[in-house]
mmCIF file of C-alpha atoms and ligand atoms in Angstrom:
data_model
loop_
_atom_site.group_PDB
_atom_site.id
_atom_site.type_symbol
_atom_site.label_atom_id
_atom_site.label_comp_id
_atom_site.label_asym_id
_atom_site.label_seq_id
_atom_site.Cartn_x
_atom_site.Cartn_y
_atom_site.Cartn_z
ATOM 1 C CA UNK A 1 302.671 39.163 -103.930
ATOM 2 C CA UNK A 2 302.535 41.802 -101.298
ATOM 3 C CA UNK A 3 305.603 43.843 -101.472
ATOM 4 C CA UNK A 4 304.223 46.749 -104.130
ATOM 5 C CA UNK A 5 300.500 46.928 -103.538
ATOM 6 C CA UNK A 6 298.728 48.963 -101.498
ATOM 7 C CA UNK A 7 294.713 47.740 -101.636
ATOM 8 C CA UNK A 8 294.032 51.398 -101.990
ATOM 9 C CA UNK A 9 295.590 51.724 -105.173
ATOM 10 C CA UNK A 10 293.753 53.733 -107.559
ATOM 11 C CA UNK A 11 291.442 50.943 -109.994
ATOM 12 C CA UNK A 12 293.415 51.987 -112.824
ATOM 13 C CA UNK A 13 296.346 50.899 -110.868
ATOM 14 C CA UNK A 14 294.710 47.928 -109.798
ATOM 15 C CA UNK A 15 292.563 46.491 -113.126
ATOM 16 C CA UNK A 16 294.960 44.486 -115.460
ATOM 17 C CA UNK A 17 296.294 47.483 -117.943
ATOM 18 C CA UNK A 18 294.785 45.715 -121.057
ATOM 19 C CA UNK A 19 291.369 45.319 -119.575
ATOM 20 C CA UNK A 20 291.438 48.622 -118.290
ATOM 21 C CA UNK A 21 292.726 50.430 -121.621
ATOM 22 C CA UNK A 22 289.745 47.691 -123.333
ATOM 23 C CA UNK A 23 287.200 49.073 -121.080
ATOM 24 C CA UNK A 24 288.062 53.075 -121.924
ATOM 25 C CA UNK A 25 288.473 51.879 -125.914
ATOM 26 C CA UNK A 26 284.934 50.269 -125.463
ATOM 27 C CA UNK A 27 283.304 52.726 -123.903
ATOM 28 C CA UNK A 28 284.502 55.707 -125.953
ATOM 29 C CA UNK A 29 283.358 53.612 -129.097
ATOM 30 C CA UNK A 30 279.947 52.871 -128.508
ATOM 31 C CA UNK A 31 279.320 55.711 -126.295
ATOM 32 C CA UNK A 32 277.830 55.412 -122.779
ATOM 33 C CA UNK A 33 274.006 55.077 -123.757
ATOM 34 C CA UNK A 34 274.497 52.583 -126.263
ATOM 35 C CA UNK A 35 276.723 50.815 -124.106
ATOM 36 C CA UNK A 36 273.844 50.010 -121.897
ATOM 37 C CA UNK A 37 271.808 47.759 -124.536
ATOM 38 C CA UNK A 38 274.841 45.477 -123.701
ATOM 39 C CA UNK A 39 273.888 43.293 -120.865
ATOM 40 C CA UNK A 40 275.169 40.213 -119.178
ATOM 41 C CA UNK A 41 277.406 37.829 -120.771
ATOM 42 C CA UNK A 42 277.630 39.350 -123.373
ATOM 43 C CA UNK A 43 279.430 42.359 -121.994
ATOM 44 C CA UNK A 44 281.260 40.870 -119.480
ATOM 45 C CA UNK A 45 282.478 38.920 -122.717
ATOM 46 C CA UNK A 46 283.552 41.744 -124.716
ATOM 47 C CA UNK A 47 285.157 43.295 -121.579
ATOM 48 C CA UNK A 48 287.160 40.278 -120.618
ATOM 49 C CA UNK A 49 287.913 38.572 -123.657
ATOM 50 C CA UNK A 50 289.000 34.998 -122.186
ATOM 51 C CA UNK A 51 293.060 34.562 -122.944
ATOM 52 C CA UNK A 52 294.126 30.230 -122.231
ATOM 53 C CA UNK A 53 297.650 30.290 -122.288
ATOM 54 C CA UNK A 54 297.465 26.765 -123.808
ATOM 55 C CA UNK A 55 294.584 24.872 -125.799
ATOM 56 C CA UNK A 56 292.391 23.590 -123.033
ATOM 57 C CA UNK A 57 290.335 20.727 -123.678
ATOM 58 C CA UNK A 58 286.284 20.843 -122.562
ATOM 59 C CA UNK A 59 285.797 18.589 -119.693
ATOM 60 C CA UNK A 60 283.194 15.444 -119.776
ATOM 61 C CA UNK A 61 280.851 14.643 -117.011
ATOM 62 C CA UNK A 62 281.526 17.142 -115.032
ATOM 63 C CA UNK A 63 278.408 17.012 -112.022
ATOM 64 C CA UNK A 64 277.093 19.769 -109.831
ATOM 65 C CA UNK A 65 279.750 19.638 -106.317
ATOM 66 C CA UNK A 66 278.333 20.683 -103.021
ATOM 67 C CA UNK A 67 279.010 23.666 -101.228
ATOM 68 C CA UNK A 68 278.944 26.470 -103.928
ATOM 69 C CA UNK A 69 277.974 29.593 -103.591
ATOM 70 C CA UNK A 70 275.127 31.020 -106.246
ATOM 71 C CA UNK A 71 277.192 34.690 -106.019
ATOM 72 C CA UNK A 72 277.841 35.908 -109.431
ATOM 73 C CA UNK A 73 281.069 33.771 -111.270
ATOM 74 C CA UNK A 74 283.542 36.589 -111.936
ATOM 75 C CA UNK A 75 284.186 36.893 -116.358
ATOM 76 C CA UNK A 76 286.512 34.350 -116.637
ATOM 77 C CA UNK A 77 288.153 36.545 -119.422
ATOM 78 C CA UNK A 78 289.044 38.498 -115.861
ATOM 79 C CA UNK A 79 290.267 35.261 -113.692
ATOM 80 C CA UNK A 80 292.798 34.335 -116.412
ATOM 81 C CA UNK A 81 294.752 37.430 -116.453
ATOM 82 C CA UNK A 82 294.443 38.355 -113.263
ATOM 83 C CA UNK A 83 296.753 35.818 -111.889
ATOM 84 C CA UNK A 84 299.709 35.115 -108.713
ATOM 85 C CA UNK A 85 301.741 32.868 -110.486
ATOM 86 C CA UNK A 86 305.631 34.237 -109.568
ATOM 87 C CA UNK A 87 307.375 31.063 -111.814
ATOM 88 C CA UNK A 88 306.119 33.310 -114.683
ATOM 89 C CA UNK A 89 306.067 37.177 -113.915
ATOM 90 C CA UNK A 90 305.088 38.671 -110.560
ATOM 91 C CA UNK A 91 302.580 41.084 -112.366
ATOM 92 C CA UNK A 92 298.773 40.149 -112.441
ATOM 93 C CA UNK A 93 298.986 39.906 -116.292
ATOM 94 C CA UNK A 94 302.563 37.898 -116.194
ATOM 95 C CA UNK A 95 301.052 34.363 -116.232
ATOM 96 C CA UNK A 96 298.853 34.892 -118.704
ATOM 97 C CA UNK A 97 301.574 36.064 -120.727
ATOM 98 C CA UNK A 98 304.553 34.067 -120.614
ATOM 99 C CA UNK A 99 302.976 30.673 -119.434
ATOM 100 C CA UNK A 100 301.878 29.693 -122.826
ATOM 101 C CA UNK A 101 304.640 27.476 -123.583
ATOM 102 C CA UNK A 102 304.768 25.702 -120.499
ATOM 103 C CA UNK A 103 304.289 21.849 -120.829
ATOM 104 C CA UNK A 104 301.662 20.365 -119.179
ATOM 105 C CA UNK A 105 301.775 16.610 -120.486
ATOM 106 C CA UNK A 106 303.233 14.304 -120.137
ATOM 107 C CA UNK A 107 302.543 14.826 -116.372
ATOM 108 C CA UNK A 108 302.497 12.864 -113.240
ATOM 109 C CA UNK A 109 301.725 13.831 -109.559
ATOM 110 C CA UNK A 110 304.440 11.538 -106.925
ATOM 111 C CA UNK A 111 302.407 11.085 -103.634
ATOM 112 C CA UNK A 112 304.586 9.685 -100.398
ATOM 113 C CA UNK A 113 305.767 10.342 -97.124
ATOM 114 C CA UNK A 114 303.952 8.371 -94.490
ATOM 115 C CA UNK A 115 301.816 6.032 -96.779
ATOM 116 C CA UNK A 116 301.455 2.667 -96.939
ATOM 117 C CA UNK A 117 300.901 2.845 -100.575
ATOM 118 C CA UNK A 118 303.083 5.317 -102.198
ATOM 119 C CA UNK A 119 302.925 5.939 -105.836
ATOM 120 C CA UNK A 120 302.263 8.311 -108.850
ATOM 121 C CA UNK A 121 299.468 9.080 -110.645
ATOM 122 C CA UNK A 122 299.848 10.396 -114.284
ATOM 123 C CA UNK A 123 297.137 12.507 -114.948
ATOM 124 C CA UNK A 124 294.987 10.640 -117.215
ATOM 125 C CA UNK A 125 294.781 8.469 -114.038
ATOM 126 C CA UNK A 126 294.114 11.729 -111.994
ATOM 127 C CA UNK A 127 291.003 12.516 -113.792
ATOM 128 C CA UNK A 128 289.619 9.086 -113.321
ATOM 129 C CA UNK A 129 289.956 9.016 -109.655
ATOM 130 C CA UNK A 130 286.327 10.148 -109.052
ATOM 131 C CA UNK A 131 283.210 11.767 -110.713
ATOM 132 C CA UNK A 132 284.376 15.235 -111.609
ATOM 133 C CA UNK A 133 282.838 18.087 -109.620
ATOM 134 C CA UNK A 134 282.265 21.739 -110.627
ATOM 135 C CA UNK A 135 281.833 23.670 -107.277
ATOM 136 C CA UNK A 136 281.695 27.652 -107.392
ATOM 137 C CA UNK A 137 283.630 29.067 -104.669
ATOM 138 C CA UNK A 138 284.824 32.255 -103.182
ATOM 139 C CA UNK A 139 288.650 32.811 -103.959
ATOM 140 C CA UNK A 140 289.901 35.844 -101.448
ATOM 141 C CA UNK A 141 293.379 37.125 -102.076
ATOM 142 C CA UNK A 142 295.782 38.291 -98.994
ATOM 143 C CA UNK A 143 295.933 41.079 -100.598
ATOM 144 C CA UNK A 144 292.184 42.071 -100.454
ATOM 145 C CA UNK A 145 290.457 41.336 -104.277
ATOM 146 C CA UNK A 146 288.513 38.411 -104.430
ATOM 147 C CA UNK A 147 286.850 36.314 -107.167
ATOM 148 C CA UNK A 148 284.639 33.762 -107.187
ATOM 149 C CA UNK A 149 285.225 30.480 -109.748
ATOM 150 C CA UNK A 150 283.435 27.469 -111.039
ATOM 151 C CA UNK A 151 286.181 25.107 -110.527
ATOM 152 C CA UNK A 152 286.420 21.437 -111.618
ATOM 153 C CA UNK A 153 287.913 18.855 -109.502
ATOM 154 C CA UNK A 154 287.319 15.966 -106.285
ATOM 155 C CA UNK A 155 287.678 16.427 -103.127
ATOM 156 C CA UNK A 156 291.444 15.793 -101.998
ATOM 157 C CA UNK A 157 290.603 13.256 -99.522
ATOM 158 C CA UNK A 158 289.819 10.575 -102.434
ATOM 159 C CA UNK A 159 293.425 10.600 -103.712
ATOM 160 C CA UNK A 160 294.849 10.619 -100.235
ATOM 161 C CA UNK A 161 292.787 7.365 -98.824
ATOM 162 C CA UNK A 162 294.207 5.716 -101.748
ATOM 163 C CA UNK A 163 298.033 6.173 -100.832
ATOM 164 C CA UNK A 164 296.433 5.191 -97.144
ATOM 165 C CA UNK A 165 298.666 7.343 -94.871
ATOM 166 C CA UNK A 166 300.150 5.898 -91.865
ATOM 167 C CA UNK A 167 298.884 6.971 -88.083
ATOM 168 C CA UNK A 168 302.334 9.209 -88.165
ATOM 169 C CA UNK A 169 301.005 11.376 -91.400
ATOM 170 C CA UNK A 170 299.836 14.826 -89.429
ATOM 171 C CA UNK A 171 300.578 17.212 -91.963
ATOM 172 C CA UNK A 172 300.427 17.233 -95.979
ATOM 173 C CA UNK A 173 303.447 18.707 -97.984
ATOM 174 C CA UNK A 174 303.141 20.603 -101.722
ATOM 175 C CA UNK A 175 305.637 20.983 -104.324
ATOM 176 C CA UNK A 176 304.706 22.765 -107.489
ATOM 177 C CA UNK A 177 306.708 21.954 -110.584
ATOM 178 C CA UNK A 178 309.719 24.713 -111.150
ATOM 179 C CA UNK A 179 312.045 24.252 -114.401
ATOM 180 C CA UNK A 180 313.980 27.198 -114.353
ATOM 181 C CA UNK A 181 314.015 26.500 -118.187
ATOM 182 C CA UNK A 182 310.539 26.992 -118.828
ATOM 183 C CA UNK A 183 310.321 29.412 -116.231
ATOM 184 C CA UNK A 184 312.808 32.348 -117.110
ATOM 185 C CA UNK A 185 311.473 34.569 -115.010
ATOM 186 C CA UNK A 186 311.928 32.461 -111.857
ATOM 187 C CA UNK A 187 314.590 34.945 -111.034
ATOM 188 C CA UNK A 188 312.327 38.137 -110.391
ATOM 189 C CA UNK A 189 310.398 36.112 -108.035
ATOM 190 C CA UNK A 190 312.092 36.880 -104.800
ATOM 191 C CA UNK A 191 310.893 34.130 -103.324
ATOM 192 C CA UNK A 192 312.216 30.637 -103.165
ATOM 193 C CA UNK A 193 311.581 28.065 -105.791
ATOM 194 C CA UNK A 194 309.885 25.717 -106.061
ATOM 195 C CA UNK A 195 307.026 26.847 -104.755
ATOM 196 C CA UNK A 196 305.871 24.922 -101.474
ATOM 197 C CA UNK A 197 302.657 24.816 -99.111
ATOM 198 C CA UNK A 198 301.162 22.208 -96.394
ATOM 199 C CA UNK A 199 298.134 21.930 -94.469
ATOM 200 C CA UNK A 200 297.374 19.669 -91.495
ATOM 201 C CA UNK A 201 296.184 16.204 -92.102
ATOM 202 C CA UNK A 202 292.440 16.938 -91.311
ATOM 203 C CA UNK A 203 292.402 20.207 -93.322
ATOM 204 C CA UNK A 204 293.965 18.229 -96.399
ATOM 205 C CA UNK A 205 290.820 15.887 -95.342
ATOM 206 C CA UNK A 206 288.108 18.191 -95.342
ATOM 207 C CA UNK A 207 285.438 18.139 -98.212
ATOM 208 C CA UNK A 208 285.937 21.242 -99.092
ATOM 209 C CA UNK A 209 289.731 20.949 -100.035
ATOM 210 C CA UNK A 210 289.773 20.457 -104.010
ATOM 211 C CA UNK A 211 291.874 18.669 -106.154
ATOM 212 C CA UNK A 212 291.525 21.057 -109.034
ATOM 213 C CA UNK A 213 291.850 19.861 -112.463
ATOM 214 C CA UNK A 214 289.672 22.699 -114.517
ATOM 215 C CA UNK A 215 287.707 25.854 -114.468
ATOM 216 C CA UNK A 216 284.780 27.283 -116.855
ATOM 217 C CA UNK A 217 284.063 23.510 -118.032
ATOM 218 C CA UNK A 218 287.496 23.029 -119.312
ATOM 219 C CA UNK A 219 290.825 22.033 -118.368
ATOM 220 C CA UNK A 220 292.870 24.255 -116.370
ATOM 221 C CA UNK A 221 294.622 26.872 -118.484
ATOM 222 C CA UNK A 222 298.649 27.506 -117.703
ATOM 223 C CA UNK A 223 298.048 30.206 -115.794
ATOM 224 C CA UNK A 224 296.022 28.963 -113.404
ATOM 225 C CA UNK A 225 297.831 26.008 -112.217
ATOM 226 C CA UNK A 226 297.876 23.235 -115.102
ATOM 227 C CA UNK A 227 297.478 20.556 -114.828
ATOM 228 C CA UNK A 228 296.147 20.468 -111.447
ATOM 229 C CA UNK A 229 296.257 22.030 -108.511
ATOM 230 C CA UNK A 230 295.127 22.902 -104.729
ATOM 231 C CA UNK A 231 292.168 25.102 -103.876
ATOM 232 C CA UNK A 232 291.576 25.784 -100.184
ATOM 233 C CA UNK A 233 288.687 28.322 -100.298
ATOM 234 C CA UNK A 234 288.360 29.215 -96.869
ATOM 235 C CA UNK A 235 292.279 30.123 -97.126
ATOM 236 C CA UNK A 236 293.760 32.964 -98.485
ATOM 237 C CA UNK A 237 294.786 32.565 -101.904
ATOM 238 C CA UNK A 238 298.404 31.445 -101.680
ATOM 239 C CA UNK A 239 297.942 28.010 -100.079
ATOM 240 C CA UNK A 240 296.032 27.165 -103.083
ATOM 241 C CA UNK A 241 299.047 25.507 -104.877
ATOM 242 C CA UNK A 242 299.729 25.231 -108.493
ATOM 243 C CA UNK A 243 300.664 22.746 -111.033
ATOM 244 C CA UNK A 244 301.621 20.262 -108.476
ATOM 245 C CA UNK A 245 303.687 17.548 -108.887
ATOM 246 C CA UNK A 246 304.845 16.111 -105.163
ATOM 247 C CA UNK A 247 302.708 15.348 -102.304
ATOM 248 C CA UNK A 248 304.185 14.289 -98.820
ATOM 249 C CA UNK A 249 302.365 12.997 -96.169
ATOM 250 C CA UNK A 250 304.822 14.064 -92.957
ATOM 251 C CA UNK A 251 304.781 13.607 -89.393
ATOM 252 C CA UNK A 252 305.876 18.033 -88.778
ATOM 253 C CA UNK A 253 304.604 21.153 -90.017
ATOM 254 C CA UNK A 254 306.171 21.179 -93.342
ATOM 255 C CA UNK A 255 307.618 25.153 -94.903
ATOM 256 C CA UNK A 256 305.564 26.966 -96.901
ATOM 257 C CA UNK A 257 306.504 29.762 -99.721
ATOM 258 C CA UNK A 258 305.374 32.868 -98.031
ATOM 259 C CA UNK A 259 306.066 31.670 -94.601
ATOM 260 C CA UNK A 260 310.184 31.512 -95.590
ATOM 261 C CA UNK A 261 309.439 34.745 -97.293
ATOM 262 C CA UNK A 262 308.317 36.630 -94.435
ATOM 263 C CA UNK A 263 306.635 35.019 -91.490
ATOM 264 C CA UNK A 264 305.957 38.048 -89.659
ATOM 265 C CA UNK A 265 303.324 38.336 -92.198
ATOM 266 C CA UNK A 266 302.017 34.952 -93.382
ATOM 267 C CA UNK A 267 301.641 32.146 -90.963
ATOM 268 C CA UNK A 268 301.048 28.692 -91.930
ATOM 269 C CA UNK A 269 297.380 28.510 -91.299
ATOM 270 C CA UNK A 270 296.476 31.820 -93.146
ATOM 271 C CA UNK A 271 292.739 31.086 -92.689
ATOM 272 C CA UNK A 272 290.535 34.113 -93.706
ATOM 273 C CA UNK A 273 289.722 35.696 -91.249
ATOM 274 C CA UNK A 274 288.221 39.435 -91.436
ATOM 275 C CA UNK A 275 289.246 40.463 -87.518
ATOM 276 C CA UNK A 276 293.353 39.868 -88.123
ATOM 277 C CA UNK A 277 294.005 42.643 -90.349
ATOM 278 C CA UNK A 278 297.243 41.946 -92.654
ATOM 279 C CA UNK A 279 300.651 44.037 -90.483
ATOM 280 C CA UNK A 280 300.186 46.602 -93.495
ATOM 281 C CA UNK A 281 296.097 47.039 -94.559
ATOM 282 C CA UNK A 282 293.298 45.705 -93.418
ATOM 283 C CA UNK A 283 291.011 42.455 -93.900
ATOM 284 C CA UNK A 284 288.137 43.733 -93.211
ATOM 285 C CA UNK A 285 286.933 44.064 -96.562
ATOM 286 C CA UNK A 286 288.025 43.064 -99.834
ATOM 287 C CA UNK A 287 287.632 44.502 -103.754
ATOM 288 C CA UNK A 288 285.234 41.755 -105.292
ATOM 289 C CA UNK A 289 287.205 41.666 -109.168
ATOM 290 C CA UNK A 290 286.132 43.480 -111.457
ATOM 291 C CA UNK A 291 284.515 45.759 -108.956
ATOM 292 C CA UNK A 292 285.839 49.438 -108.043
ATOM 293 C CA UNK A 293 286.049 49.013 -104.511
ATOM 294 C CA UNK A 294 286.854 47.498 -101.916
ATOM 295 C CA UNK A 295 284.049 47.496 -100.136
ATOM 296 C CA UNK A 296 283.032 43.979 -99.590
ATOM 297 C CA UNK A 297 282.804 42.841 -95.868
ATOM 298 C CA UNK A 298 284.999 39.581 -95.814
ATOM 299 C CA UNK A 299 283.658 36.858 -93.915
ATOM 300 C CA UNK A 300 284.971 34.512 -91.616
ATOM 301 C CA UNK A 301 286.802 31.516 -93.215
ATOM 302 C CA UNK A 302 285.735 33.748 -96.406
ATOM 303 C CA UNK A 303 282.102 32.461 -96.101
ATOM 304 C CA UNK A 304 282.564 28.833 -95.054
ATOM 305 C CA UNK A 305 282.603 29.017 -91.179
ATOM 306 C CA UNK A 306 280.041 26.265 -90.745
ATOM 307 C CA UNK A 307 281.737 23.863 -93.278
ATOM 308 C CA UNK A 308 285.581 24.333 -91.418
ATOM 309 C CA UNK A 309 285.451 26.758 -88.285
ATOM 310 C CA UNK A 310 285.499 23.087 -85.915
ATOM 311 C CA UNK A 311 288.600 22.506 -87.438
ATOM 312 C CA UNK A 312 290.130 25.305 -84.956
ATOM 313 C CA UNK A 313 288.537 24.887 -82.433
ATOM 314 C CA UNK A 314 290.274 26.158 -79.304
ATOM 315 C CA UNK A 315 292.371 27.802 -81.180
ATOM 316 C CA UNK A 316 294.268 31.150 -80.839
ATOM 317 C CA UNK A 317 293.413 32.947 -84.213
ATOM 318 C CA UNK A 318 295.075 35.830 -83.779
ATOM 319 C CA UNK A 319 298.460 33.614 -82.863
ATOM 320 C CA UNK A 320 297.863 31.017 -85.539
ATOM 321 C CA UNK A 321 297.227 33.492 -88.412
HETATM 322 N N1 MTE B 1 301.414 28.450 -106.827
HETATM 323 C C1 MTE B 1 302.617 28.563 -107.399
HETATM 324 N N2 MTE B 1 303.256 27.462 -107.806
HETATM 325 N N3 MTE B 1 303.226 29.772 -107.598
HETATM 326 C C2 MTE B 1 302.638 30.936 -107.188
HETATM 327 O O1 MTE B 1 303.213 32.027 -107.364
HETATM 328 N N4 MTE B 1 300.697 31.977 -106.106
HETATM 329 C C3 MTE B 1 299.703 31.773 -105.053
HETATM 330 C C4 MTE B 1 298.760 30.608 -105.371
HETATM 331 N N5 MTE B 1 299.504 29.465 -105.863
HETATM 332 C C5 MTE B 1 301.366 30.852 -106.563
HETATM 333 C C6 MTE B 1 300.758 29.587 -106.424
HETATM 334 C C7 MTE B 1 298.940 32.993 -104.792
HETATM 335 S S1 MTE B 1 299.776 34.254 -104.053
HETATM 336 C C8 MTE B 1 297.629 33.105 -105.112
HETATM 337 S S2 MTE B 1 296.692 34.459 -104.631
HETATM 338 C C9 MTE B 1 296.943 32.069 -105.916
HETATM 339 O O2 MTE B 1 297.825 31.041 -106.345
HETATM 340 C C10 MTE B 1 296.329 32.730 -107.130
HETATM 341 O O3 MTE B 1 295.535 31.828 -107.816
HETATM 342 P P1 MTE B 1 294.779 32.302 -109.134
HETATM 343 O O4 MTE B 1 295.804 32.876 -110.060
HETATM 344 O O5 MTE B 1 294.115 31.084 -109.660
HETATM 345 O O6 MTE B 1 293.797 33.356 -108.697
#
């Protein structure tokens, strides 16, 4: 994730290649005045043409969530190329590209640990847990670039208090799926497979953690984490865990992917947090995608302080980063 960029790469060195060399193509064709009668949708469409890795299917009944923000949705043609996803490719464009085979379905979701009612859910079972939700939320990167998404999901909580965990649950453990089949470039990772993350029990409990099943109205595409998958927006990006397939409920802090990688840089709570710059750049701000710059302040718990900040109370931030 971290070991090649810098966030003050050069855009050109930043922007997908493809959407870059799209953007100079586009703008050399219709010239810069014309370009302008463009507006909106429209151009963000043209600009990010939308690649799905896999033929997602429109969601039904999908209700307004709480706690979105009514910033501008990033293209989605932009959010599903621009993608961490290291079982396929550890470049932003990898994912997008080499995911498309990847089999989704059947697919089924083992929940246990400390539970009095351990089982698994397939997926058509997932998605009739609860009333699916589309909330828009802020998606900050370690690494500085941030998006914001109209995801599609429940709140975690309503799978957990059906597996009721025990009194000794305290933690929640994540395990993506890894087939080192499917996944040939596993081996470029450099980090250890499969991919795993955890949260404390009353983080895992908190509204805002989403059980993410789809984006953009639809089903999830590859690259983003089919068929479902963690999103912890007041996290930095990596504890949002994709294409899950076991969740523990565990009485210790459980390991977590970047944490084994190198802990001197990413602790297990990784909360956003603007004042604890990263050991190599700053936090202070961030590049909002498909923006230039990065010259958007980053806010504490990336916007949802009032939502989570009692969570850590009393708390050493700077310690528990
Ligand atoms: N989950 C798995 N299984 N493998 C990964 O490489 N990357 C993480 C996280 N979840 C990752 C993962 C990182 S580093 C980030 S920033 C987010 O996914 C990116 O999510 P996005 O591609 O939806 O923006």
């Amino acid at each position: 994730m971290l070991l090649k960029r810098s966030p003050d790469l050069k855009y050109s060195d930043v922007t997908p290649r493809q959407v870059y060399l799209n953007r100079r193509k586009f703008l050399f064709g219709m010239g810069l005045t014309g370009g302008v009668a463009l507006a909106g949708k429209n151009l963000a469409n043209l600009l990010y043409p939308s690649v799905r890795a896999y033929a997602s299917t429109k969601l039904e009944g999908v209700v307004k969530g709480p706690f979105s923000t009514d910033e501008k949705v990033t293209p989605e043609g932009l959010v599903t190329t621009y993608n961490n996803f290291y079982e396929f490719g550890t470049e932003k464009r990898d994912p997008s590209k080499n995911s498309g085979k990847f089999q989704t379905s059947p697919w089924s979701v083992s929940v246990e640990g400390e539970v009095n009612k351990p089982r698994k859910f397939t997926m058509d079972e997932i998605l009739k847990l609860a009333p699916l939700e589309e909330r828009i939320y802020r998606h900050r990167c370690v690494e500085a670039w941030s998006i914001v998404v109209p995801w599609i999901g429940f709140s975690f909580s309503v799978l957990a208090n059906l597996v009721e965990p025990t009194p000794k649950a305290k933690y929640v453990a994540f395990e993506s799926y890894f087939d080192p089949k499917q996944m040939p470039l596993w081996k470029y990772a450099g980090i250890q497979l499969p991919y795993v993350e955890g949260l404390r029990l009353d983080e895992a409990m908190h509204p805002l953690a989403l059980l993410c099943v789809g984006m953009y109205g639809e089903t999830l595409p590859n690259q983003d984490g089919a068929p479902v998958r963690m999103v912890l927006p007041w996290k930095y990006g990596f504890k949002s865990i994709k294409s899950l397939v076991k969740i523990k409920f565990v009485k210790n802090q459980p390991q977590t992917t970047w944490n084994i990688t190198n802990a001197h840089e990413y602790g297990f709570y990784s909360n956003v947090n603007p004042k604890v710059d990263h050991p190599r750049w700053s936090q202070a701000r961030e590049r909002r995608l498909p923006g230039y710059f990065k010259n958007t302040p980053t806010l504490m718990f990336n916007g949802y302080a009032d939502q989570v900040a009692s969570l850590y109370n009393g708390m050493d931030l700077v310690k528990n980063y």
